[in-house]
Coordinates of C-alpha atoms in Angstrom, one line a residue:
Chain P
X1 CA 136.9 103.0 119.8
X2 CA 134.8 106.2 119.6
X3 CA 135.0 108.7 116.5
X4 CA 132.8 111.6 115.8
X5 CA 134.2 112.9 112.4
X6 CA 132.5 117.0 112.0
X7 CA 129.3 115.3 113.6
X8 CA 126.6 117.9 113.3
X9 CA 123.3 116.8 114.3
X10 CA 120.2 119.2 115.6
X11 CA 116.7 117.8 116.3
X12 CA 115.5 121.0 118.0
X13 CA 115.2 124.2 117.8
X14 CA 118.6 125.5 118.3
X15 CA 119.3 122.1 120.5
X16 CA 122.2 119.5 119.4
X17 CA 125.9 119.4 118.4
X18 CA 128.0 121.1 115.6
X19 CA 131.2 120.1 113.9
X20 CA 132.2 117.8 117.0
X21 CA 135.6 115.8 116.8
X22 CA 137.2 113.9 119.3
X23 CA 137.9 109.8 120.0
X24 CA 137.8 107.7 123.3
X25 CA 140.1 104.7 123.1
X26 CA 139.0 101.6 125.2
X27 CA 139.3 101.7 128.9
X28 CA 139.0 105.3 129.0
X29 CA 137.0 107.6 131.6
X30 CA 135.8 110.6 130.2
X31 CA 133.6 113.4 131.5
X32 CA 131.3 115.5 129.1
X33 CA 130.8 118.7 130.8
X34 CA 128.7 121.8 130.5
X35 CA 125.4 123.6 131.3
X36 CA 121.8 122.3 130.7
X37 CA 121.3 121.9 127.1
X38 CA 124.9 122.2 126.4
X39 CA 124.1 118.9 124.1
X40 CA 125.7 116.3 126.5
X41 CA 122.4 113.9 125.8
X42 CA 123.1 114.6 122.1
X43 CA 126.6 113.4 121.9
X44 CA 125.5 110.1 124.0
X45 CA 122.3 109.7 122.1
X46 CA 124.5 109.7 119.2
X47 CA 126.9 107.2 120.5
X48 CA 123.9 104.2 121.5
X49 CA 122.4 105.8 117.7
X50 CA 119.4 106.8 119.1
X51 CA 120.2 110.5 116.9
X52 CA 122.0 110.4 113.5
X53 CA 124.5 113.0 112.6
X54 CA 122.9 115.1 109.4
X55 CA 127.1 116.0 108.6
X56 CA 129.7 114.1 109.6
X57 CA 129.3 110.6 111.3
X58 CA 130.1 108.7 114.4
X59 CA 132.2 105.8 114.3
X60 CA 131.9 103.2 117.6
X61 CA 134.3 100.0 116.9
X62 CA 132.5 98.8 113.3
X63 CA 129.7 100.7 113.3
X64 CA 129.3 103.6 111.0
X65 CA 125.8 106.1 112.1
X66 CA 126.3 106.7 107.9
X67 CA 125.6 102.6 106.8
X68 CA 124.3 101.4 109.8
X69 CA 120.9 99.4 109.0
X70 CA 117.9 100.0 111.1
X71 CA 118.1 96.1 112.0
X72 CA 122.0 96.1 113.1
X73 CA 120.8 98.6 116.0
X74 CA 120.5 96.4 118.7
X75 CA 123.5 94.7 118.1
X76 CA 125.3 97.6 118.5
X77 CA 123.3 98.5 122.0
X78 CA 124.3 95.0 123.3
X79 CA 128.0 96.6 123.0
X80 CA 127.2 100.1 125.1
X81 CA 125.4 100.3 128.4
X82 CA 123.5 103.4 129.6
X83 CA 122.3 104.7 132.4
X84 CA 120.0 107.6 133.1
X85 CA 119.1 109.8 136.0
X86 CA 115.5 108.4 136.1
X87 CA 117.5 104.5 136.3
X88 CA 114.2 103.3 133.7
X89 CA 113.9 100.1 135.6
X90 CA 110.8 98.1 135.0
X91 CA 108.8 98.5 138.0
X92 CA 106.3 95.7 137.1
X93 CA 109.2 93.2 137.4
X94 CA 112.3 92.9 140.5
X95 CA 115.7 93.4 140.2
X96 CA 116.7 90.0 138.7
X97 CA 113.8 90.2 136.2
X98 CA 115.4 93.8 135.3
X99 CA 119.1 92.8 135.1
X100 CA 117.9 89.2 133.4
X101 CA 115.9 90.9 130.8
X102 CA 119.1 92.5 129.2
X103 CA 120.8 89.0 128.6
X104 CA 117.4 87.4 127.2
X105 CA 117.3 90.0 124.6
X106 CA 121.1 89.1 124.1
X107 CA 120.2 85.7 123.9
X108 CA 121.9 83.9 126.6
X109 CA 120.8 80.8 128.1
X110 CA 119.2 80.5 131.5
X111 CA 122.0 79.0 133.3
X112 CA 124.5 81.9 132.2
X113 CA 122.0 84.5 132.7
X114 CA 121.5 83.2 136.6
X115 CA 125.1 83.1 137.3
X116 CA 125.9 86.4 135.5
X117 CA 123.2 88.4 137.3
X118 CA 124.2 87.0 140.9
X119 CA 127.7 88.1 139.9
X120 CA 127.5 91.4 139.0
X121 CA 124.9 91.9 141.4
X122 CA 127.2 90.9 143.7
X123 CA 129.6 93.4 142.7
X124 CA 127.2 96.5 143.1
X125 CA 126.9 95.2 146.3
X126 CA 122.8 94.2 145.7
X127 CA 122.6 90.6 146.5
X128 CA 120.8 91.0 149.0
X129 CA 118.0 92.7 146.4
X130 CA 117.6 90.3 144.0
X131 CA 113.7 90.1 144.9
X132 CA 113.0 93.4 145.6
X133 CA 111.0 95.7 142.9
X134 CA 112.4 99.0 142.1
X135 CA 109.8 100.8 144.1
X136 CA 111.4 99.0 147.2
X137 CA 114.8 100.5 146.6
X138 CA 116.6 103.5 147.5
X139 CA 117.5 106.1 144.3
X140 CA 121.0 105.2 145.1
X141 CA 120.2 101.4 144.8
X142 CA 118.0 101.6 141.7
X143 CA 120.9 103.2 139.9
X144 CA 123.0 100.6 140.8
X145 CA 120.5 98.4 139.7
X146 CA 120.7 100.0 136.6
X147 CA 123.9 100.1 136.4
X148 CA 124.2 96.1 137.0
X149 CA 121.8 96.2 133.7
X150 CA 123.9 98.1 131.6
X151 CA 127.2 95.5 132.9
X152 CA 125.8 92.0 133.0
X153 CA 126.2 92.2 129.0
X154 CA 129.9 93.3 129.1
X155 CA 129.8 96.6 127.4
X156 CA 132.2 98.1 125.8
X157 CA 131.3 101.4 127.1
X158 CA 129.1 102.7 129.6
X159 CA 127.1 105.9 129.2
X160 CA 125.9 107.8 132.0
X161 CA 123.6 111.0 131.4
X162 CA 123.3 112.6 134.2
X163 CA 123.9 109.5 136.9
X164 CA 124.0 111.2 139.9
X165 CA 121.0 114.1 139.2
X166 CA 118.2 112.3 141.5
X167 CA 120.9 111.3 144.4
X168 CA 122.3 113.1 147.3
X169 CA 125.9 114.1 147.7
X170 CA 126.9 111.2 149.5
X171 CA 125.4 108.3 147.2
X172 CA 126.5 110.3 144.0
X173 CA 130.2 110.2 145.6
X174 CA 129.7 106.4 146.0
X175 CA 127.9 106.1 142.2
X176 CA 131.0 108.0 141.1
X177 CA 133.4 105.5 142.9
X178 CA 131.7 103.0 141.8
X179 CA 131.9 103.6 138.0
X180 CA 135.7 104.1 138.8
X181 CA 136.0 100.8 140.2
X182 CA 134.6 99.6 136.4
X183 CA 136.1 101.7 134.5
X184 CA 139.8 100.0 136.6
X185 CA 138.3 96.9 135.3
X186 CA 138.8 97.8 131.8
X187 CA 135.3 98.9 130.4
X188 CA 135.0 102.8 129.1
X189 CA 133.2 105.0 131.2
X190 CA 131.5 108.5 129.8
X191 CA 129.4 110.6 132.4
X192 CA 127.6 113.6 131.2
X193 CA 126.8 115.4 134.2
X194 CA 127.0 119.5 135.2
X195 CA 128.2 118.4 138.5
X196 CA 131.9 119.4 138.9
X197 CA 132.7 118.4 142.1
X198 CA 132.3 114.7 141.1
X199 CA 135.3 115.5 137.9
X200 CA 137.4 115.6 140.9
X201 CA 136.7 112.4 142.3
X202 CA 138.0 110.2 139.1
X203 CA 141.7 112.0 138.8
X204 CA 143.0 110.9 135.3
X205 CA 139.7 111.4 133.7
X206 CA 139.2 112.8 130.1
X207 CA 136.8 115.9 130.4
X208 CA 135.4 117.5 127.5
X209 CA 133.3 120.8 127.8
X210 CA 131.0 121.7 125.6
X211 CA 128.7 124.6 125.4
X212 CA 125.8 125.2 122.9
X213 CA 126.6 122.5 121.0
X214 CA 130.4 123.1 120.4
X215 CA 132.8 121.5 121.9
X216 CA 134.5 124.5 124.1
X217 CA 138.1 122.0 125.5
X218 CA 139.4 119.0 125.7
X219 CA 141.9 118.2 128.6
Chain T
X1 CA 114.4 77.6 123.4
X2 CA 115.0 80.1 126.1
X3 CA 114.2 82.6 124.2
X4 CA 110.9 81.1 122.9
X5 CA 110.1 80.3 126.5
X6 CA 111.1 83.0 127.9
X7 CA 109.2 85.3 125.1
X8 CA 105.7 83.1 125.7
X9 CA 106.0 83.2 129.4
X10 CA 106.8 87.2 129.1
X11 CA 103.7 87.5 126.8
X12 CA 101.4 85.6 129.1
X13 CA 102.8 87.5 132.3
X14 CA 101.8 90.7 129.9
X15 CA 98.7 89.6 130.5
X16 CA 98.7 89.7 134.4
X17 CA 101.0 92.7 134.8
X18 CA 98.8 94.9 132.0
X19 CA 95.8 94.4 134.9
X20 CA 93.1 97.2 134.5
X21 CA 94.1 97.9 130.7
X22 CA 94.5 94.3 129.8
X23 CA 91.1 93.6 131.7
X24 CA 89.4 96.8 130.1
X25 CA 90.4 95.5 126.4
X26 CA 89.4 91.9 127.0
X27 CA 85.9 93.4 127.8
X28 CA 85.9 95.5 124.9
X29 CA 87.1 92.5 122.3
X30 CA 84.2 90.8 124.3
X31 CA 81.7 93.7 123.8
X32 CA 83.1 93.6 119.8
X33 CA 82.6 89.7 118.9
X34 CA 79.2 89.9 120.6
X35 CA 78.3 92.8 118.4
X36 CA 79.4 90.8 115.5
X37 CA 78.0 87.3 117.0
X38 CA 74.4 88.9 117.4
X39 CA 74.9 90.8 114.1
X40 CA 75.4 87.6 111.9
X41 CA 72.5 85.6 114.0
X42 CA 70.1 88.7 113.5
X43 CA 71.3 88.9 109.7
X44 CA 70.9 84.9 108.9
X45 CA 67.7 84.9 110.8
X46 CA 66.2 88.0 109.0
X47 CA 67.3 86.6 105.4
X48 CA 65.9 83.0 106.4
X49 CA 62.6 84.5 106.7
X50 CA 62.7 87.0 103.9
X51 CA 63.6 82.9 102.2
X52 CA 60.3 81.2 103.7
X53 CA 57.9 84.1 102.9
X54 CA 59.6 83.8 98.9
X55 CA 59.3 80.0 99.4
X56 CA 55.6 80.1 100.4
X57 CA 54.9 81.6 96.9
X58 CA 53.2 79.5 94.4
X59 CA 50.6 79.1 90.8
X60 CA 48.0 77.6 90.1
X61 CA 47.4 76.1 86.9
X62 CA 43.7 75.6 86.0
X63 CA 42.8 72.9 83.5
X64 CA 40.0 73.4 80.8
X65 CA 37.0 71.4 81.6
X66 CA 37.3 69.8 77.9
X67 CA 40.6 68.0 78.9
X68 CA 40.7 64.1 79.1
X69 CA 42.3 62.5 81.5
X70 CA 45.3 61.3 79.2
X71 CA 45.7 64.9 78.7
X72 CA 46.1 65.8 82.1
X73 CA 48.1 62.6 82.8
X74 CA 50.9 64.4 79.8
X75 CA 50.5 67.7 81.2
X76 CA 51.6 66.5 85.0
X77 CA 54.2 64.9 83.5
X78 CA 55.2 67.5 81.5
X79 CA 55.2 69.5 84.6
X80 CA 57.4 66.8 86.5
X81 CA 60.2 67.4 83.8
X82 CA 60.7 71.2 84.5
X83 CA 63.3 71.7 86.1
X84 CA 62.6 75.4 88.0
X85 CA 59.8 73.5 89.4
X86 CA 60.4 72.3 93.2
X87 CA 56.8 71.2 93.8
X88 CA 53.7 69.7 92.7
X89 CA 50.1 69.5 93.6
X90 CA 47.7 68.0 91.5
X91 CA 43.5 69.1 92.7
X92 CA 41.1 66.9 91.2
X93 CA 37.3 68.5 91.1
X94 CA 36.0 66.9 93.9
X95 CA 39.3 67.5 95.7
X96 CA 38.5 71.3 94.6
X97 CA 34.9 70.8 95.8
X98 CA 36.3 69.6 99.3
X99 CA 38.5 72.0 99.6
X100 CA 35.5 74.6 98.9
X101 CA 33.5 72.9 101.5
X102 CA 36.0 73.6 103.7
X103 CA 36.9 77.1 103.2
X104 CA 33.6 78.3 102.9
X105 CA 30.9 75.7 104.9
X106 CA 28.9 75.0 102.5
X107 CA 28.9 72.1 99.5
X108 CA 29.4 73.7 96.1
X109 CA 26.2 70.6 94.9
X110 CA 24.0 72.5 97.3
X111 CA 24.4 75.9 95.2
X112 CA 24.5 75.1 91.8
X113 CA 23.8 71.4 91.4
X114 CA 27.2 70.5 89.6
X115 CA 30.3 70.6 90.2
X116 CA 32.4 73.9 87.9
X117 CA 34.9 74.0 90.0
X118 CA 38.2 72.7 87.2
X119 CA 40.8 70.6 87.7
X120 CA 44.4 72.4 88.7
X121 CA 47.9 72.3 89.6
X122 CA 50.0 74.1 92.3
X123 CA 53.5 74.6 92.0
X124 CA 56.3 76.0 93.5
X125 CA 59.7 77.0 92.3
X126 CA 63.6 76.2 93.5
X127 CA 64.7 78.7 95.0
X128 CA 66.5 80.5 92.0
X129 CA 63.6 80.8 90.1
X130 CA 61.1 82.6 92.5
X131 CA 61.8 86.1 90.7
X132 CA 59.6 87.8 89.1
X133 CA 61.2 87.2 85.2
X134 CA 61.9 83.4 85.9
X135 CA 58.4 82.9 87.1
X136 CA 56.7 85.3 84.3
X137 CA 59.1 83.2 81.9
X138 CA 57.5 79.6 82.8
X139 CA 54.1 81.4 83.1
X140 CA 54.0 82.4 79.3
X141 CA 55.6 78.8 78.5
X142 CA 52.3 76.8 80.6
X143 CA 49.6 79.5 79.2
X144 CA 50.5 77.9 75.9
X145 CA 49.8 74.4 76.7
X146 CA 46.2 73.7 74.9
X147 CA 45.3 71.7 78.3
X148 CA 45.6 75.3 80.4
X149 CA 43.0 77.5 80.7
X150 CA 43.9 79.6 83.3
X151 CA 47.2 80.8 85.2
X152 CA 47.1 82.9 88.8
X153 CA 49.5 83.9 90.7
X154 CA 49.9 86.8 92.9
X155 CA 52.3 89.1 91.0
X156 CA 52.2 92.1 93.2
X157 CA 53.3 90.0 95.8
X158 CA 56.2 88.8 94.3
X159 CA 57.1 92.7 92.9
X160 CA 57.0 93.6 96.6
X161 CA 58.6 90.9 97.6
X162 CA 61.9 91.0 95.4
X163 CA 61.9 95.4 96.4
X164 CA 61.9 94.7 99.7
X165 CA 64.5 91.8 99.7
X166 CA 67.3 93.7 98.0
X167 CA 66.6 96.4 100.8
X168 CA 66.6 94.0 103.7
X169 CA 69.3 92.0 102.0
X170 CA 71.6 95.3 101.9
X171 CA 70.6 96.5 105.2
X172 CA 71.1 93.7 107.1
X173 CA 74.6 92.9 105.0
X174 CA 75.6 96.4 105.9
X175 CA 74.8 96.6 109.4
X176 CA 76.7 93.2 109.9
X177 CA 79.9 94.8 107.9
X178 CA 79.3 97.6 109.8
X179 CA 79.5 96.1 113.1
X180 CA 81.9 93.8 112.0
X181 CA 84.2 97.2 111.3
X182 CA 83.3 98.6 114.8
X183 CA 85.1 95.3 116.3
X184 CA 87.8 95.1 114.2
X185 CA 88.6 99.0 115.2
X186 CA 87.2 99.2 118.9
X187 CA 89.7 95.7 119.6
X188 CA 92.7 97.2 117.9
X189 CA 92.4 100.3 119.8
X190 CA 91.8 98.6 123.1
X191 CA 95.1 96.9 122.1
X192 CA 96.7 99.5 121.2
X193 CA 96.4 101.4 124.8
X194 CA 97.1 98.3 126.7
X195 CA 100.6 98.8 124.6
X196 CA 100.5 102.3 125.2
X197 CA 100.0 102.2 129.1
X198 CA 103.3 100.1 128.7
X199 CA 105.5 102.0 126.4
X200 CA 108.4 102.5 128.6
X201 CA 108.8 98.6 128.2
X202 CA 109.1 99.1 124.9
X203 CA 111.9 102.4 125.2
X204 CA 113.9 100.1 128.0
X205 CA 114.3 97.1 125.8
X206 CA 115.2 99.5 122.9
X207 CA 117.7 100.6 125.4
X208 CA 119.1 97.2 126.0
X209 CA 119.7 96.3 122.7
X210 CA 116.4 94.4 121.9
X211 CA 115.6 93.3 118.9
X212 CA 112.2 94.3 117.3
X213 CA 111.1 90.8 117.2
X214 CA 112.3 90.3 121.1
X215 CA 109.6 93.0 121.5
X216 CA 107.4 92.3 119.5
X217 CA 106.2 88.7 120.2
X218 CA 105.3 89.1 123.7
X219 CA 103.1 91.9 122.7
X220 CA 101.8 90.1 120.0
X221 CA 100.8 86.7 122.5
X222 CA 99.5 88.7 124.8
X223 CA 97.0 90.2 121.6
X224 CA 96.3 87.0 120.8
X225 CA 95.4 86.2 124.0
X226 CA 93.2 89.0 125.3
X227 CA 91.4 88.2 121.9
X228 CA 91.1 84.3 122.5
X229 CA 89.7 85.3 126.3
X230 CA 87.2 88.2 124.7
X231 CA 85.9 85.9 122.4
X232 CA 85.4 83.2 124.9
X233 CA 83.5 85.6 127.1
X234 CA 81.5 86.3 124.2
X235 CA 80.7 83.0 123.2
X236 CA 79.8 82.3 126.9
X237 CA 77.6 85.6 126.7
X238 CA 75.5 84.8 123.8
X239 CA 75.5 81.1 124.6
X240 CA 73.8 82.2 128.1
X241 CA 71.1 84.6 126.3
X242 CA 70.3 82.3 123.7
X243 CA 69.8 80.1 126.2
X244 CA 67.7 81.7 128.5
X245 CA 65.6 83.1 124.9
X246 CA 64.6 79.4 124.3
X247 CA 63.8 78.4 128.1
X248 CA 62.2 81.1 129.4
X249 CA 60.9 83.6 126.4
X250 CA 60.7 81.7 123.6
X251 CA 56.8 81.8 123.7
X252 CA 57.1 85.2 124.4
X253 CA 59.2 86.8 121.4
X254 CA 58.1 83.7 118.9
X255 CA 61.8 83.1 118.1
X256 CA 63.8 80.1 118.6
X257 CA 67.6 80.8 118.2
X258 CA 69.2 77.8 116.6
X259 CA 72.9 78.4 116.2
X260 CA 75.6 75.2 116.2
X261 CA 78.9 74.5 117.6
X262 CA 80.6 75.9 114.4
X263 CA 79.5 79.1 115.6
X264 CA 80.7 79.6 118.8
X265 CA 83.9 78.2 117.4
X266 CA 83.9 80.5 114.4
X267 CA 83.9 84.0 117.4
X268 CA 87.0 82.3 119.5
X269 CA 88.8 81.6 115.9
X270 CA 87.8 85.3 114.9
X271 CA 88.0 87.4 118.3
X272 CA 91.8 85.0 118.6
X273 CA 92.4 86.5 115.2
X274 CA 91.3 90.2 115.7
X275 CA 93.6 90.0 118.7
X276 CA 96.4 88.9 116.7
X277 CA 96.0 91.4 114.2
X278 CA 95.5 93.9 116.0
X279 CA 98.0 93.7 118.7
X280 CA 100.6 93.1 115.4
X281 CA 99.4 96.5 114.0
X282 CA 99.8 98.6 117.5
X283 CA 103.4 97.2 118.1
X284 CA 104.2 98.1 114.8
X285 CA 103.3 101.6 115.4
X286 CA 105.1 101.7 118.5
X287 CA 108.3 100.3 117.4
X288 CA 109.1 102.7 114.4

């Protein structure tokens, strides 16, 4: 589902990735692993094509980061959810508005769009939320807000950089169970996170290590 | 139609969730169309009356004594053919006599017994023809005629005139384009930071696989709108002072302003438009 062919790809000083190879099939859970700057963003920013590879290319289902048009974009991000360690929900708007905003850029009609965001609001255990605005919200809920986003659209994947970084143990131990449960469901799961102590929580998991830009194992 | 509705209800809830910025920029597309309101009103008044000083200008034609009345009957007629001429007046003697009385209080008979005072002619031109080489042009034609003895006409007057009309027409044509520039810049920038203050809409919906046009349009309604409410505080603005210039200080400042509906019309259709524009131009930059 998920090919980088010698993907090189620096847009910093020293910061990025080198020569990485590897796949994820479908349904997979894998972990990206490694210290701060290690280039876990890069490889995720490269999968939702928010970096191109100068060498090499990344390959997610069709797409192809060598002949992919500016214009086709989006219609890849409608196939890969992401979440982030700062959640970037809209605080301006509640938690239906955030979730609902996702399917209107999709294009889905109203009624679908009510009874999809009840559901999977449902199943992060936030119905009870639907009203609030983010500001309202634990850190542990707004991620699972943002989670809920990155779902309602039926991703194929979902990328997480750094999920866990503004949660306490606990709620990062229920984030992590959490993106097991979807992962059992059938959608692909890759976390980028420097916390090992959640690797162990998701036995069965991919994890690939990377250090300054290389790709150090794969197990 | 979801999407359409949803997009035009996102772009007028753009409106209300932008508050201070969205606020701040109406003002300042309001501030802008005022600017270019007032510029066009001072600009049309200024040339009107550079017009009506150029329109008061005139000759006068005197007749030789010797000439019949036949002869001044073809030579008024003649006149009344020429085209570059917009008026006519035709002063008989005693009419000239009259008009001395008049003037100067006491009856021309009482001073020298006669009447020397000549029949003439005053004309004025159309309005393309008050220049100095159009009237100079007709001048030289009328000297000609055997019924004219005399031509005057203030020619200095006319020389100043057409200098300082090309300078008040320039200034007052550049300070119009001038602040007509200021607007357009001033109401794209204050669109451009009520976008600005909001990029992380703009990075989320990238994020959730947005197109650019999904983005765009809401952006670009609420533009249009901020410029549509500027321009109506504007128009409400300079409606107000005008009014208040003829009710209370006409008398005071000798100046009627006399503008129509068009006008007020014309600053919603061009602050709308500005707004529009602008807010197109910002997004752009924001989305590449």
């Amino acid at each position: 589902m998920i090919s980088f062919i010698n993907a090189n790809c620096t847009f910093r000083k020293n910061a990025g990735v080198k020569n990485l190879n590897f796949s994820i099939d479908d349904g997979e859970f894998v972990f990206l692993t490694g210290p701060s700057g290690a280039g876990k963003s890069t490889i995720l920013r490269l999968i939702y094509m928010d970096l191109f590879p100068e060498k090499g290319k990344v390959l997610i289902r069709d797409f192809d980061s060598t002949r992919i048009r500016d214009r086709e974009i989006p219609f890849l991000r409608r196939k890969v959810g992401m979440i982030f360690q700062d959640y970037q929900l809209l605080k301006d708007r509640n938690v239906y508005q955030n979730i609902a905003l996702a399917l209107y850029a999709s294009h889905y009609k109203t009624r679908e769009i009510k009874s999809r965001v009840y559901s999977i609001l449902n199943q992060v255990g936030l119905g009870h939320r639907v009203h609030h605005r983010p500001m309202e919200l634990s850190g542990g809920e707004q991620q699972r807000v943002a989670i809920a986003r990155a779902l309602v659209k039926e991703p194929i994947v979902l990328l997480a950089d750094e999920p866990t970084g503004n949660l306490d143990p606990r709620v990062s131990i229920e984030l992590i169970n959490l993106l097991n449960k979807i992962n059992k469901k059938g959608t692909a799961v890759i976390v980028a996170t420097h916390n090992y102590s959640l690797i162990q929580r998701v036995p069965g998991a991919r994890l690939i290590q990377i250090n300054e830009g290389e790709i150090i194992s794969i197990t | 139609m979801t999407i359409l509705w949803f997009l035009f209800k996102e772009g007028f809830k753009g409106l209300i969730r932008s508050k201070y910025s969205g606020a701040f920029s109406i003002i300042i597309i309001a501030i802008s169309i005022m600017l270019v309101g007032f510029g066009y009103v001072i600009a049309r008044d200024t040339l009107f009356m550079v017009e009506n000083i150029r329109a008061q200008f005139d000759v006068d034609i005197f007749i030789k004594q010797t000439a019949s009345r036949d002869d001044i009957a073809a030579f008024d007629a003649k006149l009344k053919k020429m085209n570059e001429i917009n008026h006519l007046i035709y002063i008989s003697p005693e009419e000239a006599a009259q008009k001395f009385k008049n003037e100067f209080g006491e009856d021309i008979f009482d001073i020298l017994d006669y009447n020397p005072l000549p029949p003439s002619f005053t004309i004025s031109f159309k309005p393309i023809y008050r220049n100095l080489i159009s009237v100079e042009a007709i001048a030289n034609i009328l000297q000609s005629d055997p019924v004219v003895d005399e031509l005057k006409y203030r020619k200095n007057f006319l020389i100043i005139l057409e200098k300082y009309h090309r300078i008040i027409l320039f200034t007052v044509l550049g300070i119009f384009a001038v602040l007509t520039l200021i607007s357009i810049i001033l109401t794209s920038n204050s669109i451009k930071m009520t976008i600005f203050a909001r990029q992380d809409i703009i990075s989320t919906m990238k994020l959730i696989g947005a197109t650019n046009r999904f983005i765009k349009i809401p952006f670009v309604i609420e533009g249009t709108l901020e410029g549509g409410l500027g321009s109506l505080v504007a128009a409400l603005i300079i409606y107000g002072m005008f009014y208040l210039q003829n009710t209370y200080f006409q008398s005071f400042f000798d100046y009627t302003a006399i503008v129509s509906y068009r006008f007020y019309i014309a600053l919603l259709i061009l602050g709308t438009f500005l707004g529009w524009i602008g807010s197109r131009r910002a997004i752009r930059k924001f989305l590449h």
